[in-house]
GROMACS .gro file of C-alpha atoms in nm:
model
  488
    1MET     CA    1  -2.794   0.386  -0.180
    2PRO     CA    2  -2.748   0.466   0.190
    3SER     CA    3  -2.738   0.168   0.423
    4ALA     CA    4  -3.036   0.093   0.649
    5VAL     CA    5  -2.784   0.046   0.930
    6ASP     CA    6  -2.567   0.340   1.031
    7VAL     CA    7  -2.210   0.253   0.928
    8GLY     CA    8  -1.895   0.455   0.896
    9ILE     CA    9  -1.518   0.462   0.890
   10ALA     CA   10  -1.380   0.378   1.233
   11ALA     CA   11  -1.008   0.421   1.155
   12CYS     CA   12  -0.783   0.500   0.860
   13GLY     CA   13  -0.419   0.482   0.762
   14ALA     CA   14  -0.186   0.486   0.464
   15TYR     CA   15   0.157   0.394   0.336
   16VAL     CA   16   0.381   0.557   0.075
   17PRO     CA   17   0.723   0.399   0.009
   18ARG     CA   18   1.012   0.621   0.109
   19LEU     CA   19   1.197   0.610  -0.225
   20ARG     CA   20   1.136   0.911  -0.452
   21LEU     CA   21   1.216   0.938  -0.821
   22SER     CA   22   1.280   1.285  -0.964
   23ARG     CA   23   1.060   1.342  -1.267
   24ALA     CA   24   1.308   1.600  -1.398
   25GLU     CA   25   1.582   1.336  -1.402
   26VAL     CA   26   1.361   1.098  -1.599
   27ALA     CA   27   1.255   1.365  -1.848
   28SER     CA   28   1.615   1.475  -1.898
   29ALA     CA   29   1.736   1.118  -1.954
   30GLN     CA   30   1.459   1.044  -2.206
   31ALA     CA   31   1.448   1.382  -2.383
   32TRP     CA   32   1.626   1.235  -2.684
   33VAL     CA   33   1.337   0.997  -2.754
   34ASN     CA   34   1.037   1.170  -2.595
   35PRO     CA   35   1.081   1.547  -2.546
   36GLY     CA   36   0.709   1.568  -2.472
   37LEU     CA   37   0.782   1.455  -2.115
   38ARG     CA   38   0.924   1.797  -2.022
   39PRO     CA   39   0.590   1.948  -1.906
   40LEU     CA   40   0.566   1.668  -1.646
   41ALA     CA   41   0.920   1.721  -1.517
   42ARG     CA   42   0.830   1.855  -1.173
   43ALA     CA   43   0.844   1.719  -0.818
   44GLU     CA   44   0.884   1.348  -0.743
   45ARG     CA   45   0.690   1.024  -0.752
   46SER     CA   46   0.700   0.736  -0.505
   47VAL     CA   47   0.885   0.415  -0.590
   48CYS     CA   48   0.875   0.074  -0.424
   49GLY     CA   49   1.196  -0.085  -0.305
   50TRP     CA   50   1.289  -0.423  -0.452
   51ASP     CA   51   1.127  -0.600  -0.156
   52GLU     CA   52   0.795  -0.415  -0.172
   53ASP     CA   53   0.476  -0.495  -0.362
   54ALA     CA   54   0.100  -0.456  -0.326
   55ILE     CA   55   0.092  -0.708  -0.040
   56THR     CA   56   0.369  -0.552   0.169
   57MET     CA   57   0.232  -0.200   0.119
   58ALA     CA   58  -0.116  -0.320   0.216
   59VAL     CA   59   0.024  -0.467   0.537
   60GLU     CA   60   0.200  -0.142   0.626
   61ALA     CA   61  -0.110   0.071   0.563
   62ALA     CA   62  -0.325  -0.170   0.765
   63ARG     CA   63  -0.078  -0.166   1.055
   64ALA     CA   64  -0.108   0.212   1.074
   65THR     CA   65  -0.487   0.179   1.071
   66LEU     CA   66  -0.501  -0.093   1.336
   67ALA     CA   67  -0.234   0.056   1.566
   68ASP     CA   68  -0.476   0.133   1.851
   69ARG     CA   69  -0.742  -0.128   1.776
   70ASP     CA   70  -0.809  -0.484   1.882
   71ARG     CA   71  -0.745  -0.691   1.569
   72ALA     CA   72  -0.969  -0.967   1.703
   73THR     CA   73  -1.269  -0.746   1.614
   74ILE     CA   74  -1.193  -0.771   1.239
   75GLY     CA   75  -1.426  -1.028   1.085
   76ARG     CA   76  -1.355  -0.965   0.716
   77ALA     CA   77  -1.075  -0.818   0.507
   78TYR     CA   78  -1.089  -0.686   0.149
   79LEU     CA   79  -0.782  -0.616  -0.064
   80GLY     CA   80  -0.833  -0.399  -0.374
   81SER     CA   81  -0.550  -0.406  -0.627
   82THR     CA   82  -0.478  -0.436  -0.998
   83THR     CA   83  -0.121  -0.552  -0.929
   84ALA     CA   84  -0.170  -0.823  -0.667
   85PRO     CA   85   0.133  -1.050  -0.714
   86TYR     CA   86  -0.063  -1.375  -0.737
   87ALA     CA   87  -0.321  -1.465  -1.000
   88ASP     CA   88  -0.407  -1.783  -0.810
   89ARG     CA   89  -0.333  -1.744  -0.442
   90LEU     CA   90  -0.538  -1.542  -0.195
   91ASN     CA   91  -0.335  -1.223  -0.173
   92GLY     CA   92  -0.563  -1.091   0.100
   93GLY     CA   93  -0.489  -1.409   0.294
   94VAL     CA   94  -0.120  -1.318   0.307
   95VAL     CA   95  -0.215  -0.972   0.434
   96SER     CA   96  -0.446  -1.122   0.699
   97GLY     CA   97  -0.175  -1.361   0.813
   98ALA     CA   98   0.084  -1.086   0.843
   99LEU     CA   99  -0.159  -0.878   1.048
  100GLY     CA  100  -0.237  -1.170   1.276
  101LEU     CA  101  -0.611  -1.157   1.207
  102ARG     CA  102  -0.837  -1.437   1.321
  103GLU     CA  103  -0.827  -1.743   1.098
  104ASP     CA  104  -1.207  -1.742   1.081
  105ALA     CA  105  -1.200  -1.388   0.937
  106ALA     CA  106  -1.287  -1.410   0.567
  107ALA     CA  107  -1.052  -1.248   0.315
  108PHE     CA  108  -1.136  -1.131  -0.037
  109ASP     CA  109  -0.937  -1.006  -0.337
  110VAL     CA  110  -1.097  -0.733  -0.550
  111GLY     CA  111  -0.935  -0.636  -0.881
  112GLY     CA  112  -0.981  -0.590  -1.252
  113SER     CA  113  -1.021  -0.210  -1.260
  114MET     CA  114  -0.888   0.117  -1.124
  115ARG     CA  115  -1.207   0.131  -0.918
  116ALA     CA  116  -1.106  -0.185  -0.729
  117GLY     CA  117  -1.027   0.021  -0.418
  118THR     CA  118  -1.367   0.191  -0.401
  119SER     CA  119  -1.544  -0.132  -0.495
  120ALA     CA  120  -1.369  -0.304  -0.206
  121LEU     CA  121  -1.481  -0.022   0.022
  122LEU     CA  122  -1.843  -0.059  -0.093
  123ALA     CA  123  -1.825  -0.432  -0.017
  124ALA     CA  124  -1.682  -0.347   0.325
  125PHE     CA  125  -1.970  -0.110   0.400
  126ASP     CA  126  -2.223  -0.376   0.299
  127ALA     CA  127  -2.049  -0.636   0.515
  128ALA     CA  128  -2.035  -0.402   0.814
  129ALA     CA  129  -2.406  -0.328   0.780
  130ALA     CA  130  -2.488  -0.700   0.773
  131ARG     CA  131  -2.250  -0.810   1.048
  132GLU     CA  132  -2.145  -0.695   1.392
  133ASP     CA  133  -1.774  -0.746   1.323
  134ASP     CA  134  -1.554  -0.465   1.196
  135VAL     CA  135  -1.430  -0.492   0.838
  136LEU     CA  136  -1.084  -0.405   0.705
  137CYS     CA  137  -1.056  -0.256   0.357
  138VAL     CA  138  -0.710  -0.210   0.204
  139ALA     CA  139  -0.611  -0.094  -0.143
  140ALA     CA  140  -0.257  -0.105  -0.281
  141ASP     CA  141  -0.097  -0.087  -0.624
  142ARG     CA  142   0.257  -0.117  -0.757
  143ARG     CA  143   0.194  -0.044  -1.123
  144ARG     CA  144   0.470  -0.054  -1.380
  145ALA     CA  145   0.523   0.154  -1.692
  146ALA     CA  146   0.746   0.126  -1.994
  147ALA     CA  147   1.046   0.357  -1.993
  148ALA     CA  148   1.017   0.697  -2.164
  149THR     CA  149   0.637   0.704  -2.139
  150GLN     CA  150   0.412   0.957  -1.973
  151GLN     CA  151   0.288   0.684  -1.739
  152GLU     CA  152   0.641   0.642  -1.603
  153LEU     CA  153   0.618   0.993  -1.462
  154VAL     CA  154   0.252   0.992  -1.359
  155ILE     CA  155   0.231   0.659  -1.176
  156GLY     CA  156   0.322   0.626  -0.807
  157HIS     CA  157   0.319   0.344  -0.552
  158ALA     CA  158   0.110   0.358  -0.234
  159ALA     CA  159  -0.155   0.192  -0.017
  160ALA     CA  160  -0.445   0.303   0.202
  161ALA     CA  161  -0.651   0.121   0.462
  162LEU     CA  162  -0.981   0.179   0.639
  163VAL     CA  163  -1.165   0.001   0.918
  164VAL     CA  164  -1.540   0.006   0.859
  165GLY     CA  165  -1.796  -0.072   1.126
  166ARG     CA  166  -2.135   0.009   1.269
  167GLY     CA  167  -2.176   0.357   1.408
  168PRO     CA  168  -2.058   0.690   1.267
  169GLY     CA  169  -1.690   0.653   1.359
  170ILE     CA  170  -1.474   0.931   1.215
  171ALA     CA  171  -1.681   0.958   0.897
  172ARG     CA  172  -2.041   0.844   0.854
  173LEU     CA  173  -2.157   0.691   0.528
  174LEU     CA  174  -2.433   0.904   0.373
  175GLY     CA  175  -2.473   0.704   0.053
  176HIS     CA  176  -2.306   0.556  -0.253
  177ALA     CA  177  -2.377   0.498  -0.620
  178SER     CA  178  -2.215   0.299  -0.898
  179LEU     CA  179  -2.212   0.313  -1.275
  180THR     CA  180  -2.091   0.028  -1.495
  181VAL     CA  181  -2.005   0.115  -1.855
  182ASP     CA  182  -1.740  -0.058  -2.066
  183PHE     CA  183  -1.554   0.265  -2.129
  184VAL     CA  184  -1.195   0.160  -2.195
  185ASP     CA  185  -0.957   0.447  -2.121
  186HIS     CA  186  -0.669   0.203  -2.080
  187PHE     CA  187  -0.624  -0.168  -2.034
  188ARG     CA  188  -0.365  -0.434  -1.955
  189ALA     CA  189  -0.405  -0.780  -2.099
  190ALA     CA  190  -0.331  -1.074  -1.871
  191ASP     CA  191  -0.011  -1.159  -2.058
  192ARG     CA  192   0.125  -0.804  -2.081
  193GLU     CA  193   0.358  -0.609  -1.851
  194PHE     CA  194   0.231  -0.258  -1.912
  195ASP     CA  195  -0.095  -0.071  -1.963
  196TYR     CA  196  -0.206   0.035  -2.309
  197GLN     CA  197  -0.325   0.396  -2.284
  198TRP     CA  198  -0.581   0.556  -2.517
  199GLU     CA  199  -0.584   0.919  -2.636
  200GLU     CA  200  -0.600   1.158  -2.342
  201ARG     CA  201  -0.842   1.416  -2.479
  202TRP     CA  202  -1.101   1.151  -2.567
  203VAL     CA  203  -1.068   0.992  -2.223
  204ARG     CA  204  -1.123   1.331  -2.061
  205ASP     CA  205  -1.416   1.448  -2.276
  206GLU     CA  206  -1.607   1.121  -2.322
  207GLY     CA  207  -1.509   0.958  -1.996
  208TYR     CA  208  -1.450   1.182  -1.699
  209LEU     CA  209  -1.657   1.481  -1.813
  210LYS     CA  210  -1.962   1.274  -1.909
  211LEU     CA  211  -1.962   0.968  -1.683
  212VAL     CA  212  -1.852   1.118  -1.349
  213PRO     CA  213  -2.111   1.402  -1.344
  214ARG     CA  214  -2.382   1.146  -1.425
  215LEU     CA  215  -2.263   0.917  -1.146
  216VAL     CA  216  -2.230   1.194  -0.890
  217GLY     CA  217  -2.563   1.341  -0.992
  218ASP     CA  218  -2.733   1.011  -0.910
  219LEU     CA  219  -2.567   1.002  -0.568
  220LEU     CA  220  -2.653   1.361  -0.478
  221ALA     CA  221  -3.013   1.305  -0.584
  222GLN     CA  222  -3.039   0.993  -0.366
  223THR     CA  223  -2.894   1.163  -0.059
  224GLY     CA  224  -3.050   1.505  -0.102
  225VAL     CA  225  -2.712   1.676  -0.073
  226ALA     CA  226  -2.634   1.974  -0.293
  227ALA     CA  227  -2.307   2.000  -0.485
  228ARG     CA  228  -2.231   2.329  -0.309
  229ASP     CA  229  -2.234   2.144   0.025
  230ILE     CA  230  -1.941   1.919  -0.069
  231ALA     CA  231  -1.637   2.019   0.138
  232ARG     CA  232  -1.383   1.775  -0.014
  233PHE     CA  233  -1.397   1.625  -0.364
  234CYS     CA  234  -1.157   1.335  -0.418
  235LEU     CA  235  -1.124   1.231  -0.784
  236PRO     CA  236  -0.797   1.070  -0.890
  237SER     CA  237  -0.696   1.099  -1.253
  238PRO     CA  238  -0.372   1.066  -1.448
  239ILE     CA  239  -0.487   1.363  -1.660
  240ARG     CA  240  -0.384   1.698  -1.519
  241ARG     CA  241  -0.662   1.928  -1.396
  242VAL     CA  242  -0.943   1.698  -1.503
  243ASP     CA  243  -1.060   1.691  -1.140
  244GLN     CA  244  -1.110   2.069  -1.157
  245GLN     CA  245  -1.303   2.040  -1.482
  246VAL     CA  246  -1.529   1.765  -1.345
  247ALA     CA  247  -1.589   1.965  -1.026
  248ARG     CA  248  -1.695   2.265  -1.234
  249ALA     CA  249  -1.937   2.047  -1.432
  250ILE     CA  250  -2.091   1.913  -1.111
  251GLY     CA  251  -2.110   2.251  -0.939
  252ILE     CA  252  -1.839   2.198  -0.678
  253ALA     CA  253  -1.619   2.499  -0.602
  254ALA     CA  254  -1.260   2.474  -0.721
  255GLU     CA  255  -1.121   2.521  -0.368
  256ARG     CA  256  -1.312   2.210  -0.255
  257VAL     CA  257  -1.113   1.982  -0.488
  258SER     CA  258  -0.872   1.772  -0.280
  259ASP     CA  259  -0.498   1.760  -0.334
  260PRO     CA  260  -0.436   1.485  -0.595
  261LEU     CA  261  -0.105   1.402  -0.421
  262SER     CA  262   0.087   1.426  -0.747
  263ASP     CA  263   0.390   1.577  -0.571
  264GLY     CA  264   0.570   1.313  -0.368
  265CYS     CA  265   0.344   1.025  -0.465
  266GLY     CA  266   0.178   1.016  -0.806
  267ASP     CA  267  -0.129   0.824  -0.920
  268SER     CA  268  -0.136   0.504  -0.715
  269GLY     CA  269  -0.405   0.335  -0.920
  270ALA     CA  270  -0.672   0.142  -0.729
  271ALA     CA  271  -0.534   0.276  -0.401
  272HIS     CA  272  -0.557   0.643  -0.494
  273PRO     CA  273  -0.923   0.722  -0.415
  274LEU     CA  274  -0.877   0.577  -0.066
  275LEU     CA  275  -0.538   0.746  -0.028
  276MET     CA  276  -0.696   1.083  -0.108
  277LEU     CA  277  -0.979   1.004   0.133
  278VAL     CA  278  -0.736   0.929   0.416
  279HIS     CA  279  -0.549   1.251   0.339
  280ALA     CA  280  -0.875   1.449   0.346
  281LEU     CA  281  -0.976   1.294   0.679
  282GLU     CA  282  -0.651   1.410   0.840
  283SER     CA  283  -0.777   1.769   0.845
  284ALA     CA  284  -1.154   1.730   0.804
  285ARG     CA  285  -1.382   1.913   1.045
  286ALA     CA  286  -1.709   1.790   1.192
  287GLY     CA  287  -1.984   1.816   0.934
  288ASP     CA  288  -1.753   1.821   0.630
  289LYS     CA  289  -1.904   1.620   0.348
  290ILE     CA  290  -1.644   1.423   0.154
  291LEU     CA  291  -1.716   1.289  -0.194
  292VAL     CA  292  -1.485   1.014  -0.322
  293VAL     CA  293  -1.497   0.880  -0.678
  294GLY     CA  294  -1.320   0.576  -0.817
  295PHE     CA  295  -1.316   0.588  -1.200
  296GLY     CA  296  -1.287   0.277  -1.413
  297GLN     CA  297  -1.534   0.125  -1.661
  298GLY     CA  298  -1.786   0.360  -1.506
  299GLY     CA  299  -1.720   0.434  -1.144
  300ASP     CA  300  -1.811   0.430  -0.777
  301ALA     CA  301  -1.911   0.742  -0.584
  302ILE     CA  302  -1.912   0.745  -0.204
  303LEU     CA  303  -2.041   1.030   0.013
  304LEU     CA  304  -1.923   1.059   0.373
  305GLU     CA  305  -1.967   1.309   0.653
  306ALA     CA  306  -1.680   1.371   0.895
  307THR     CA  307  -1.783   1.353   1.261
  308GLY     CA  308  -1.491   1.537   1.416
  309ALA     CA  309  -1.375   1.225   1.601
  310PRO     CA  310  -0.993   1.192   1.621
  311THR     CA  311  -0.836   1.014   1.324
  312GLY     CA  312  -0.479   0.995   1.449
  313GLY     CA  313  -0.387   1.282   1.215
  314ALA     CA  314  -0.054   1.273   1.036
  315ALA     CA  315   0.069   0.992   1.261
  316ALA     CA  316  -0.165   0.748   1.086
  317GLY     CA  317  -0.220   0.927   0.758
  318VAL     CA  318  -0.056   1.025   0.434
  319THR     CA  319   0.143   1.329   0.549
  320ARG     CA  320   0.374   1.121   0.767
  321TRP     CA  321   0.481   0.906   0.474
  322LEU     CA  322   0.518   1.191   0.225
  323ASP     CA  323   0.757   1.363   0.467
  324ARG     CA  324   0.965   1.046   0.494
  325ARG     CA  325   1.170   1.022   0.176
  326ALA     CA  326   1.496   0.907   0.022
  327SER     CA  327   1.612   0.983  -0.331
  328CYS     CA  328   1.625   0.708  -0.591
  329SER     CA  329   1.831   0.770  -0.905
  330TYR     CA  330   1.678   0.687  -1.241
  331PRO     CA  331   1.927   0.404  -1.319
  332ARG     CA  332   1.855   0.249  -0.979
  333TYR     CA  333   1.482   0.274  -1.040
  334LEU     CA  334   1.516   0.106  -1.380
  335ALA     CA  335   1.699  -0.183  -1.216
  336LEU     CA  336   1.458  -0.215  -0.923
  337ASP     CA  337   1.160  -0.218  -1.159
  338GLY     CA  338   1.315  -0.475  -1.392
  339LEU     CA  339   1.330  -0.235  -1.687
  340VAL     CA  340   1.700  -0.305  -1.749
  341LYS     CA  341   1.886  -0.634  -1.724
  342LEU     CA  342   2.183  -0.643  -1.489
  343ASP     CA  343   2.451  -0.906  -1.461
  344ARG     CA  344   2.388  -1.018  -1.104
  345GLY     CA  345   2.683  -1.259  -1.089
  346ILE     CA  346   2.696  -1.627  -1.002
  347ARG     CA  347   2.570  -1.570  -0.646
  348ALA     CA  348   2.233  -1.475  -0.795
  349GLU     CA  349   2.202  -1.819  -0.955
  350ALA     CA  350   2.115  -2.009  -0.638
  351ASP     CA  351   1.789  -2.204  -0.652
  352LYS     CA  352   1.523  -2.004  -0.465
  353GLY     CA  353   1.269  -2.287  -0.446
  354SER     CA  354   1.048  -2.284  -0.135
  355ALA     CA  355   0.919  -2.588   0.049
  356LEU     CA  356   0.550  -2.508   0.079
  357THR     CA  357   0.509  -2.774   0.346
  358ALA     CA  358   0.764  -2.602   0.571
  359ALA     CA  359   0.613  -2.261   0.494
  360TYR     CA  360   0.275  -2.386   0.612
  361ARG     CA  361   0.406  -2.547   0.930
  362HIS     CA  362   0.591  -2.228   1.027
  363ARG     CA  363   0.332  -1.981   0.897
  364ASP     CA  364   0.284  -1.809   1.235
  365PHE     CA  365   0.655  -1.732   1.255
  366LEU     CA  366   0.690  -1.635   0.887
  367LEU     CA  367   0.376  -1.423   0.851
  368SER     CA  368   0.316  -1.269   1.193
  369LEU     CA  369   0.665  -1.304   1.346
  370THR     CA  370   0.531  -1.515   1.630
  371GLY     CA  371   0.769  -1.630   1.900
  372GLY     CA  372   0.687  -1.732   2.253
  373ARG     CA  373   0.641  -1.609   2.609
  374CYS     CA  374   0.701  -1.849   2.895
  375ASP     CA  375   0.395  -1.878   3.120
  376ALA     CA  376   0.617  -1.996   3.404
  377CYS     CA  377   0.874  -1.713   3.419
  378GLY     CA  378   0.767  -1.455   3.159
  379THR     CA  379   1.075  -1.491   2.937
  380HIS     CA  380   1.025  -1.398   2.570
  381GLN     CA  381   1.204  -1.586   2.295
  382ILE     CA  382   1.204  -1.611   1.918
  383PRO     CA  383   1.178  -1.851   1.746
  384ARG     CA  384   0.932  -2.021   1.978
  385GLY     CA  385   1.045  -2.358   2.110
  386ASP     CA  386   0.925  -2.628   2.348
  387ILE     CA  387   1.170  -2.540   2.625
  388CYS     CA  388   1.216  -2.201   2.792
  389VAL     CA  389   1.562  -2.057   2.727
  390ASP     CA  390   1.589  -1.901   3.075
  391PRO     CA  391   1.859  -2.110   3.251
  392ASP     CA  392   1.672  -2.078   3.581
  393CYS     CA  393   1.345  -2.201   3.431
  394HIS     CA  394   1.370  -2.447   3.139
  395ALA     CA  395   0.996  -2.508   3.162
  396VAL     CA  396   0.872  -2.754   2.902
  397GLY     CA  397   0.561  -2.682   2.693
  398ALA     CA  398   0.493  -2.355   2.875
  399LEU     CA  399   0.550  -2.106   2.589
  400ALA     CA  400   0.242  -1.916   2.474
  401PRO     CA  401   0.243  -1.751   2.128
  402HIS     CA  402   0.371  -1.392   2.125
  403SER     CA  403   0.402  -1.179   1.811
  404PHE     CA  404   0.708  -0.955   1.783
  405ALA     CA  405   0.578  -0.774   1.472
  406GLU     CA  406   0.488  -0.460   1.666
  407SER     CA  407   0.782  -0.484   1.907
  408ALA     CA  408   1.058  -0.226   1.929
  409GLY     CA  409   1.413  -0.347   1.881
  410ARG     CA  410   1.772  -0.231   1.882
  411VAL     CA  411   2.068  -0.338   1.672
  412ALA     CA  412   2.306  -0.567   1.859
  413THR     CA  413   2.531  -0.651   1.560
  414TRP     CA  414   2.522  -0.552   1.194
  415SER     CA  415   2.692  -0.602   0.858
  416ALA     CA  416   2.684  -0.436   0.517
  417ASP     CA  417   2.769  -0.720   0.278
  418ARG     CA  418   2.851  -0.674  -0.092
  419LEU     CA  419   2.932  -1.042  -0.148
  420THR     CA  420   2.590  -1.176  -0.053
  421PHE     CA  421   2.347  -1.133  -0.342
  422THR     CA  422   2.073  -0.873  -0.308
  423PRO     CA  423   1.887  -0.685  -0.584
  424ASP     CA  424   1.981  -0.355  -0.415
  425PRO     CA  425   2.330  -0.388  -0.265
  426PRO     CA  426   2.474  -0.390  -0.014
  427ALA     CA  427   2.283  -0.645   0.192
  428TYR     CA  428   2.229  -0.513   0.543
  429TYR     CA  429   2.158  -0.763   0.817
  430GLY     CA  430   2.234  -0.825   1.181
  431THR     CA  431   2.109  -0.925   1.523
  432VAL     CA  432   1.818  -0.738   1.678
  433ASP     CA  433   1.738  -0.737   2.050
  434PHE     CA  434   1.367  -0.690   2.123
  435ALA     CA  435   1.251  -0.462   2.403
  436GLU     CA  436   1.061  -0.734   2.589
  437GLY     CA  437   1.341  -0.986   2.542
  438GLY     CA  438   1.434  -1.218   2.260
  439ARG     CA  439   1.697  -1.186   1.989
  440LEU     CA  440   1.682  -1.263   1.618
  441LEU     CA  441   1.918  -1.250   1.320
  442MET     CA  442   1.733  -1.047   1.054
  443ASP     CA  443   1.769  -0.873   0.722
  444PHE     CA  444   1.746  -0.494   0.740
  445ALA     CA  445   1.536  -0.274   0.510
  446ASP     CA  446   1.529   0.096   0.418
  447VAL     CA  447   1.888   0.151   0.524
  448ASP     CA  448   2.097   0.442   0.401
  449GLU     CA  449   2.475   0.438   0.435
  450GLY     CA  450   2.569   0.527   0.791
  451ALA     CA  451   2.210   0.494   0.917
  452VAL     CA  452   2.263   0.189   1.140
  453ASP     CA  453   2.501   0.114   1.422
  454VAL     CA  454   2.495  -0.085   1.742
  455GLY     CA  455   2.204   0.047   1.947
  456THR     CA  456   2.006   0.194   1.655
  457PRO     CA  457   1.629   0.172   1.726
  458MET     CA  458   1.452  -0.054   1.476
  459ARG     CA  459   1.093  -0.134   1.384
  460MET     CA  460   0.965  -0.445   1.211
  461VAL     CA  461   0.843  -0.426   0.849
  462PHE     CA  462   0.682  -0.700   0.637
  463ARG     CA  463   0.873  -0.743   0.312
  464ILE     CA  464   0.972  -0.984   0.037
  465LYS     CA  465   1.253  -1.206   0.161
  466ASP     CA  466   1.341  -1.326  -0.189
  467ARG     CA  467   1.183  -1.429  -0.517
  468ASP     CA  468   1.197  -1.758  -0.700
  469PRO     CA  469   1.231  -1.653  -1.067
  470VAL     CA  470   1.187  -2.009  -1.193
  471ARG     CA  471   0.853  -2.079  -1.026
  472GLY     CA  472   0.731  -1.722  -0.973
  473PHE     CA  473   0.696  -1.755  -0.594
  474ALA     CA  474   0.779  -1.475  -0.350
  475ARG     CA  475   0.872  -1.555   0.008
  476TYR     CA  476   0.762  -1.296   0.263
  477PHE     CA  477   0.913  -1.235   0.605
  478TRP     CA  478   0.979  -0.955   0.850
  479LYS     CA  479   1.280  -0.726   0.835
  480ALA     CA  480   1.412  -0.459   1.069
  481ALA     CA  481   1.411  -0.097   0.953
  482PRO     CA  482   1.563   0.207   1.125
  483VAL     CA  483   1.312   0.413   1.319
  484ALA     CA  484   1.277   0.768   1.187
  485ALA     CA  485   1.422   1.035   1.414
  486GLU     CA  486   1.079   1.184   1.485
  487GLU     CA  487   0.948   0.842   1.589
  488ALA     CA  488   1.242   0.735   1.805
   0.00000   0.00000   0.00000
């Protein structure tokens, strides 16, 4: 139902990892066991690096969304994901900490279904209508698939984020509807690695073609909007062309069906409805009505109307990330996704146990890369200490917190090390000088051979520092990544 208070999307952003896996390479390598993959052997899908997961992608999408906004206005944050790395730890709390949100801003994890992203967005709309604070909604998924399966080619990794608040923003909420039916098209038990997929034709005919028209029909009846008035129809599905078939059943013209982002990304699970929405908003015109459906044990349908207000375009949206790519070979992908066992050598055997007490005491530094700025002389330093490092100052207790997470930096020194263990060698690291002052020894991320040198511009990215395989704990920290040429 439409909200009694006028609410809308105030800002949007996305993130797609830069690594791309060629579907043709996968199909060719697995033709001996599954020749049926050949029809899917076109374009590429997105792949996470070894240090990326649902949390790190959510942070990156949210940073794009919050780039020009005061983060102190965010009063709540929702994270929708079916692959959140922790079953018992507030995953959204890690995202909030990395973004530097207020500690009194509530955080919530939403999961359990492919509609987790749209369900999180519905909760965000309700919260925005009830409160004066803005609400952050992020969805991210890093799903895995067994080798030589159709899912291995269809799945992609991505995240999308929206800020919801009172007022029309860039897209005003017209209404929403939900349908809850225990229709099991696929499932993943709590103790299993991969999804179990049911027969595609039955899922299409009994699921999408019956449940989605019923759901959308309820929404259109509530809002008084005709199907012919829908300008963009966003329906993710791992089944090819089912979005066109559903649109025809509803009465939406074929040309109004949004790009499913199969080329360059793939189906990003709970994130995909919001990812398609962000992509649609990049080019939406004032008055365009956008219908977004999240399918899973029923579904959620959300109807929005674009206002024509600036969205940031490709700079904050999906297009920017799809254009930023680097090839990932199939053997490398299999290793990064843990589908093959590699002999990592004795350097990989070091105990990765984390002292949770120390992690808590230094959480500002670890999560939001907080250093200090001297109130007496203005000198910036990281890590933050009690005494100013300026030799002409040395003020004691005068350093105010200052986050370097959004700071520009340049490489002062660097190394490419094949002796230090890393899941994706070589290990790149070095010293980074920040624009406002301060210097820090950091790991580098997203580095191609020859891409870094002294003076290379760098941006900060939130990533996995390392994993503790014994206890199942991942340590997160910030790394430095080369700035793309168009952003330098």
